[in-house]
Tab-separated table of C-alpha atoms in Angstrom:
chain	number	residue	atom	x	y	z
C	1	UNK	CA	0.000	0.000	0.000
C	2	UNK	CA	1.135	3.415	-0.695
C	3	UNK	CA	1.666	6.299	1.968
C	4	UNK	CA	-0.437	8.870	0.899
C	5	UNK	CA	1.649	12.189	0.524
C	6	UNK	CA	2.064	14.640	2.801
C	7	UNK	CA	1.487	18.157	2.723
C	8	UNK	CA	4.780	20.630	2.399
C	9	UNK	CA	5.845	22.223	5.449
C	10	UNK	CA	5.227	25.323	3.922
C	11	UNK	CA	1.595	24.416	3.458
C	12	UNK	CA	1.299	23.190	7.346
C	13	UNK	CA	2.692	26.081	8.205
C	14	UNK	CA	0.405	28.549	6.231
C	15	UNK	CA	-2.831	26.901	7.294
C	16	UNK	CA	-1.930	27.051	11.310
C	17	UNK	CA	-0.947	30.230	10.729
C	18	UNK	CA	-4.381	31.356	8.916
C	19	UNK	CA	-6.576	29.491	11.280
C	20	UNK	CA	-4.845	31.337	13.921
C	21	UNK	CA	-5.065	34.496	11.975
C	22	UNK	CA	-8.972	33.714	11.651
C	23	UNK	CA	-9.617	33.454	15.480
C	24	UNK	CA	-8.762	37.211	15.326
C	25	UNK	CA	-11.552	38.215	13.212
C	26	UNK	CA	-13.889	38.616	15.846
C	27	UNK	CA	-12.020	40.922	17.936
C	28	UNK	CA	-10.296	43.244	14.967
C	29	UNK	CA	-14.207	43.366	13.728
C	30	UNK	CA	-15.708	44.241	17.514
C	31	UNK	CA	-12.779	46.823	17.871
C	32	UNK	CA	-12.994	48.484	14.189
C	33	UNK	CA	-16.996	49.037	14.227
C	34	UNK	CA	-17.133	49.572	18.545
C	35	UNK	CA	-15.199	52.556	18.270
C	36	UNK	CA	-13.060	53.859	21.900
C	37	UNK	CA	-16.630	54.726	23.512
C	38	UNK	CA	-18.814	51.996	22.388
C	39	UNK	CA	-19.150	48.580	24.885
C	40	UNK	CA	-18.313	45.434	23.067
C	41	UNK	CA	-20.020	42.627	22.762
C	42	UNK	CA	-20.079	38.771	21.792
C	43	UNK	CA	-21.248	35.391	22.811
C	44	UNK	CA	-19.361	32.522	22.111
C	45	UNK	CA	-21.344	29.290	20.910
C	46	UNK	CA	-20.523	25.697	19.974
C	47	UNK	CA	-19.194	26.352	16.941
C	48	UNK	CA	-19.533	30.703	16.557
C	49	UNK	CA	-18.882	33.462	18.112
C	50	UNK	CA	-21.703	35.659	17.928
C	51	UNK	CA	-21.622	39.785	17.802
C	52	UNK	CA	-24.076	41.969	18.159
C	53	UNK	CA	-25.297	43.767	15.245
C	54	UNK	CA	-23.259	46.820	14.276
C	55	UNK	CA	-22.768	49.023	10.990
C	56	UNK	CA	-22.591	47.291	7.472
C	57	UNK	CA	-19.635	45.791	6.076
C	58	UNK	CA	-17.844	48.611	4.036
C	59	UNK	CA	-18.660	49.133	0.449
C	60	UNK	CA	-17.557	46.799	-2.221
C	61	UNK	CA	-18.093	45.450	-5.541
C	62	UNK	CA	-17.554	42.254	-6.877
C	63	UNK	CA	-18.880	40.032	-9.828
C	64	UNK	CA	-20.500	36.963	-9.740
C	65	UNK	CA	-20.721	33.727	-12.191
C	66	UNK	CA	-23.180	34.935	-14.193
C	67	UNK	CA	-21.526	38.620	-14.910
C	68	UNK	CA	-23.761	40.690	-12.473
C	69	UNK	CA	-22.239	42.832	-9.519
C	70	UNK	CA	-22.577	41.559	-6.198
C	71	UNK	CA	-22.373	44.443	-3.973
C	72	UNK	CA	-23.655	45.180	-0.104
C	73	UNK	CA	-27.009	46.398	-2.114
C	74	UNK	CA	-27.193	42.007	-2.505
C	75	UNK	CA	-26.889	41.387	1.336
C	76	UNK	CA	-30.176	43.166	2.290
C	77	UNK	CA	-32.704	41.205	3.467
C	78	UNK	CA	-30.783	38.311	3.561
C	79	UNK	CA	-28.710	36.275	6.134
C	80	UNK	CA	-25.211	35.456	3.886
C	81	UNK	CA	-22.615	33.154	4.545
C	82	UNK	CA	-19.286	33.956	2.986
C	83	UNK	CA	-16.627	31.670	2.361
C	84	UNK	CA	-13.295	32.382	1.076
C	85	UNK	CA	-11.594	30.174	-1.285
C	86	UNK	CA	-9.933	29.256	-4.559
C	87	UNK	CA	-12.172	26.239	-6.659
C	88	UNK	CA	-8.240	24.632	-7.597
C	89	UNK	CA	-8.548	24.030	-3.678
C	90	UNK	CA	-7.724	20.480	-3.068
C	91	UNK	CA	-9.496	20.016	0.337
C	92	UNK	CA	-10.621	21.997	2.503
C	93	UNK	CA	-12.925	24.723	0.254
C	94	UNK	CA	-14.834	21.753	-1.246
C	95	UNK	CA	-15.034	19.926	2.581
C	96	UNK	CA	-16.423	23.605	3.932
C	97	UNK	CA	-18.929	24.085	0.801
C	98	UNK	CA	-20.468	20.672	1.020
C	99	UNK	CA	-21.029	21.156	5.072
C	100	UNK	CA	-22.564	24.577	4.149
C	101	UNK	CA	-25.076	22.861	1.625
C	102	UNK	CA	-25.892	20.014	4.184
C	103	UNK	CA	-26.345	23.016	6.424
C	104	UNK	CA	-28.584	25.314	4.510
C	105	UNK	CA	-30.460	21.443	4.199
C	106	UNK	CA	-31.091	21.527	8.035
C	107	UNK	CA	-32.540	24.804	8.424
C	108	UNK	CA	-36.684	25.060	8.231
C	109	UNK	CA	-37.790	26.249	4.422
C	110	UNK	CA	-38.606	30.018	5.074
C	111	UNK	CA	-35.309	30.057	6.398
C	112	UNK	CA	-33.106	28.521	4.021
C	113	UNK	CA	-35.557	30.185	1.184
C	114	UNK	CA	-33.712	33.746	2.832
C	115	UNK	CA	-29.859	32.566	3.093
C	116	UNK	CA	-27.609	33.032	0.369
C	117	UNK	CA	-24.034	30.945	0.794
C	118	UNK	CA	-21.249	33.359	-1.409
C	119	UNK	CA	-18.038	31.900	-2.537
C	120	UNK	CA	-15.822	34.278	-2.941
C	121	UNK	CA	-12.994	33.225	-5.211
C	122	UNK	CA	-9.017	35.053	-3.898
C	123	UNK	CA	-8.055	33.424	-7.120
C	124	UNK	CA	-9.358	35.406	-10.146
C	125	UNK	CA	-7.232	34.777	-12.853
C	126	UNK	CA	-7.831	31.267	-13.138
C	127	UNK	CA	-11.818	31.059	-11.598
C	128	UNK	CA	-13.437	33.439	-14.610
C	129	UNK	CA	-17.419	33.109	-14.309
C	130	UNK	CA	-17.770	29.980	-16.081
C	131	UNK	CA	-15.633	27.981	-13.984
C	132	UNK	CA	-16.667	29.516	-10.731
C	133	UNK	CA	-20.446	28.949	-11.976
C	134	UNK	CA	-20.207	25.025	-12.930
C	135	UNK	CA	-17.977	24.917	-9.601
C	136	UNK	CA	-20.538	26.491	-6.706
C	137	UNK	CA	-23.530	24.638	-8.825
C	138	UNK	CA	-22.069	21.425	-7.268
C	139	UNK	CA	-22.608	22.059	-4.019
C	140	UNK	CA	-26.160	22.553	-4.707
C	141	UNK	CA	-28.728	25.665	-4.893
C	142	UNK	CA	-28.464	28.586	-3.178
C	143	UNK	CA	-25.474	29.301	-3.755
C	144	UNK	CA	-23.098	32.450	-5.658
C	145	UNK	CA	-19.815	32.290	-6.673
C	146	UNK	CA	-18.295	36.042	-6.871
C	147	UNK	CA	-14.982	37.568	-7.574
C	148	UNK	CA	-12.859	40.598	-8.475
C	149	UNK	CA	-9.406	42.006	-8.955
C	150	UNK	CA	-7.189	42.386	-6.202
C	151	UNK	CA	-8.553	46.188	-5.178
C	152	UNK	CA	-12.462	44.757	-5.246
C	153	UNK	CA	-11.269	41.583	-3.618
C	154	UNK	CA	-9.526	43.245	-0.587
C	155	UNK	CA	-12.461	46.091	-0.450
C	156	UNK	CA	-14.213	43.335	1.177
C	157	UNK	CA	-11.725	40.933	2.503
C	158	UNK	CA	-8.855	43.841	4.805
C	159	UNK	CA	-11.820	45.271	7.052
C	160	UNK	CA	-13.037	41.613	7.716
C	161	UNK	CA	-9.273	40.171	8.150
C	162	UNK	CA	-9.463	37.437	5.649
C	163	UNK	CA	-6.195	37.084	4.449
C	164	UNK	CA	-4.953	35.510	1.290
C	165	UNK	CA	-1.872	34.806	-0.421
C	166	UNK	CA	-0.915	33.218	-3.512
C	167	UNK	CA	2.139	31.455	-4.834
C	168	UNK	CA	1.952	32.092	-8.731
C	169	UNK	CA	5.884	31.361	-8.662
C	170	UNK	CA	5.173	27.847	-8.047
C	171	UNK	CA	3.631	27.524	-11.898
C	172	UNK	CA	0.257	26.776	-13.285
C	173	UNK	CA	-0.770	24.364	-10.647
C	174	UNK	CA	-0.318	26.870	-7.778
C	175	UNK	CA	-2.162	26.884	-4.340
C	176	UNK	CA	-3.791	29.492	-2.527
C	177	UNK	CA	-3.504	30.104	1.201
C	178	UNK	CA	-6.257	31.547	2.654
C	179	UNK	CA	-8.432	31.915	6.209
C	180	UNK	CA	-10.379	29.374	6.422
C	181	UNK	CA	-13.428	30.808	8.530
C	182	UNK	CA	-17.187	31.227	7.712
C	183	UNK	CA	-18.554	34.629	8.272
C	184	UNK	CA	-22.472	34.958	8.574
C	185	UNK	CA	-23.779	38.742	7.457
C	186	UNK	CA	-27.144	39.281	8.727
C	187	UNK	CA	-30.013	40.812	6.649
C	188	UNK	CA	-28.875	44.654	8.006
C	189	UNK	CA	-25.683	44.026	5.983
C	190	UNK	CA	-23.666	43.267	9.695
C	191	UNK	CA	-21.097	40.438	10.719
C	192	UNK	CA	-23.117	38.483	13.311
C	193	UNK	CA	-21.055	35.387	13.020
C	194	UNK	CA	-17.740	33.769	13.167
C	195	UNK	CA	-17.291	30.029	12.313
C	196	UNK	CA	-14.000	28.664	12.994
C	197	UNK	CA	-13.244	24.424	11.677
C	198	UNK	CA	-13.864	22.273	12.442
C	199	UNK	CA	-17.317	22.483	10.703
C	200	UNK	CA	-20.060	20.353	11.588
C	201	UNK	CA	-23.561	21.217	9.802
C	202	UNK	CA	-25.893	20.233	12.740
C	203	UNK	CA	-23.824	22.171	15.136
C	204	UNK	CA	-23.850	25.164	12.636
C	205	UNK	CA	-27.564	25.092	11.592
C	206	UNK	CA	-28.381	25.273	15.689
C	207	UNK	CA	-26.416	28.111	16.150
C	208	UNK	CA	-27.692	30.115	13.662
C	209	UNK	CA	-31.248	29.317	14.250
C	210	UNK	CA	-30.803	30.792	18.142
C	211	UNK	CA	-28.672	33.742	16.478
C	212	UNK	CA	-31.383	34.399	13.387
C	213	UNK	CA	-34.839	33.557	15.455
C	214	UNK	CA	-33.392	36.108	18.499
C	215	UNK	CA	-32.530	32.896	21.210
């Protein structure tokens, strides 16, 4: 039998270092939209941390698979659960989308009828519309594929410390490191929500339901 491969230091390294980076999230949000007067605020659940609601994310403008902008106009009236990734990913994007589809399975009709899950691709040269399209229509519906350059990318990815970073040197087959979190945007255009992995869609589908029916 053959030992399956392992993954370059370099790789180990950049994910551990991401994940950490992604616990931060919570408290670089809280402290950029609190302001020195305002209290701050979160609850930590099984699987989320859980702010309260506070301004919109800032403005930005992205494209999704089918050519139209996606822009914080999109997020209104909706709860949204971004996800940032590359569709080249070899594990863990395609592990995180299919839990988020199982999730979105869990939740009663009238609320997965007002959830949106966005992929949003750090990898725009090679995920043009088309690709990201036939890509996110795997996981099932519901869900948007969006991306931009660099500028439109980081317009919505600096404020919300998702950090990305990719290694074009190493040729055509290149990977991506990237945070690995689920953010939740509620219908007011806010973060409300911080999953960290490991993701489990029962445990995720609870939380939200307390978080989105006021518990």
């Amino acid at each position: 039998m053959n030992a399956k491969p392992s993954l370059p230091l370099r790789q180990i390294v950049a994910y551990a270092g991401f994940m950490l980076l992604g616990l931060g999230i919570a408290l670089l949000w809280r402290a950029y939209r609190a302001g020195p007067e305002a209290p701050i605020s979160a609850v930590q659940f099984d699987s989320a941390t859980v702010l309260e609601a506070g301004p919109p994310l800032a403005p930005f403008a992205l494209t999704d698979q089918f050519g139209r902008p996606f822009t914080a106009a999109n997020l209104a009236g909706h709860w949204t659960f971004f996800y940032f990734g590359y569709t080249s990913c070899p594990d863990v994007c395609p592990t995180t989308l299919k839990v988020l589809g199982q999730m979105l399975k869990r939740l009663p009709p009238e609320r997965a009828a007002a959830a949106q899950i966005v992929f949003v691709s750090v990898d725009p040269k090679r995920d043009t519309p088309d690709k990201l399209g036939k890509y996110v229509d795997y996981f099932g519906r519901g869900f948007l594929g969006v991306t931009g350059d660099d500028a439109a990318l980081q317009a919505l990815t600096k404020p919300l410390g998702i950090h990305y970073e990719r290694h074009e040197a190493d040729g055509p087959t290149y990977l991506v490191d990237h945070s690995s979190n689920v953010l939740a945007v509620g219908p007011e255009g806010s973060l409300r929500m911080l999953f960290s992995p490991p993701f489990d869609s029962a445990t995720m589908a609870a939380n939200f339901l307390r978080v989105a029916d006021g518990n």
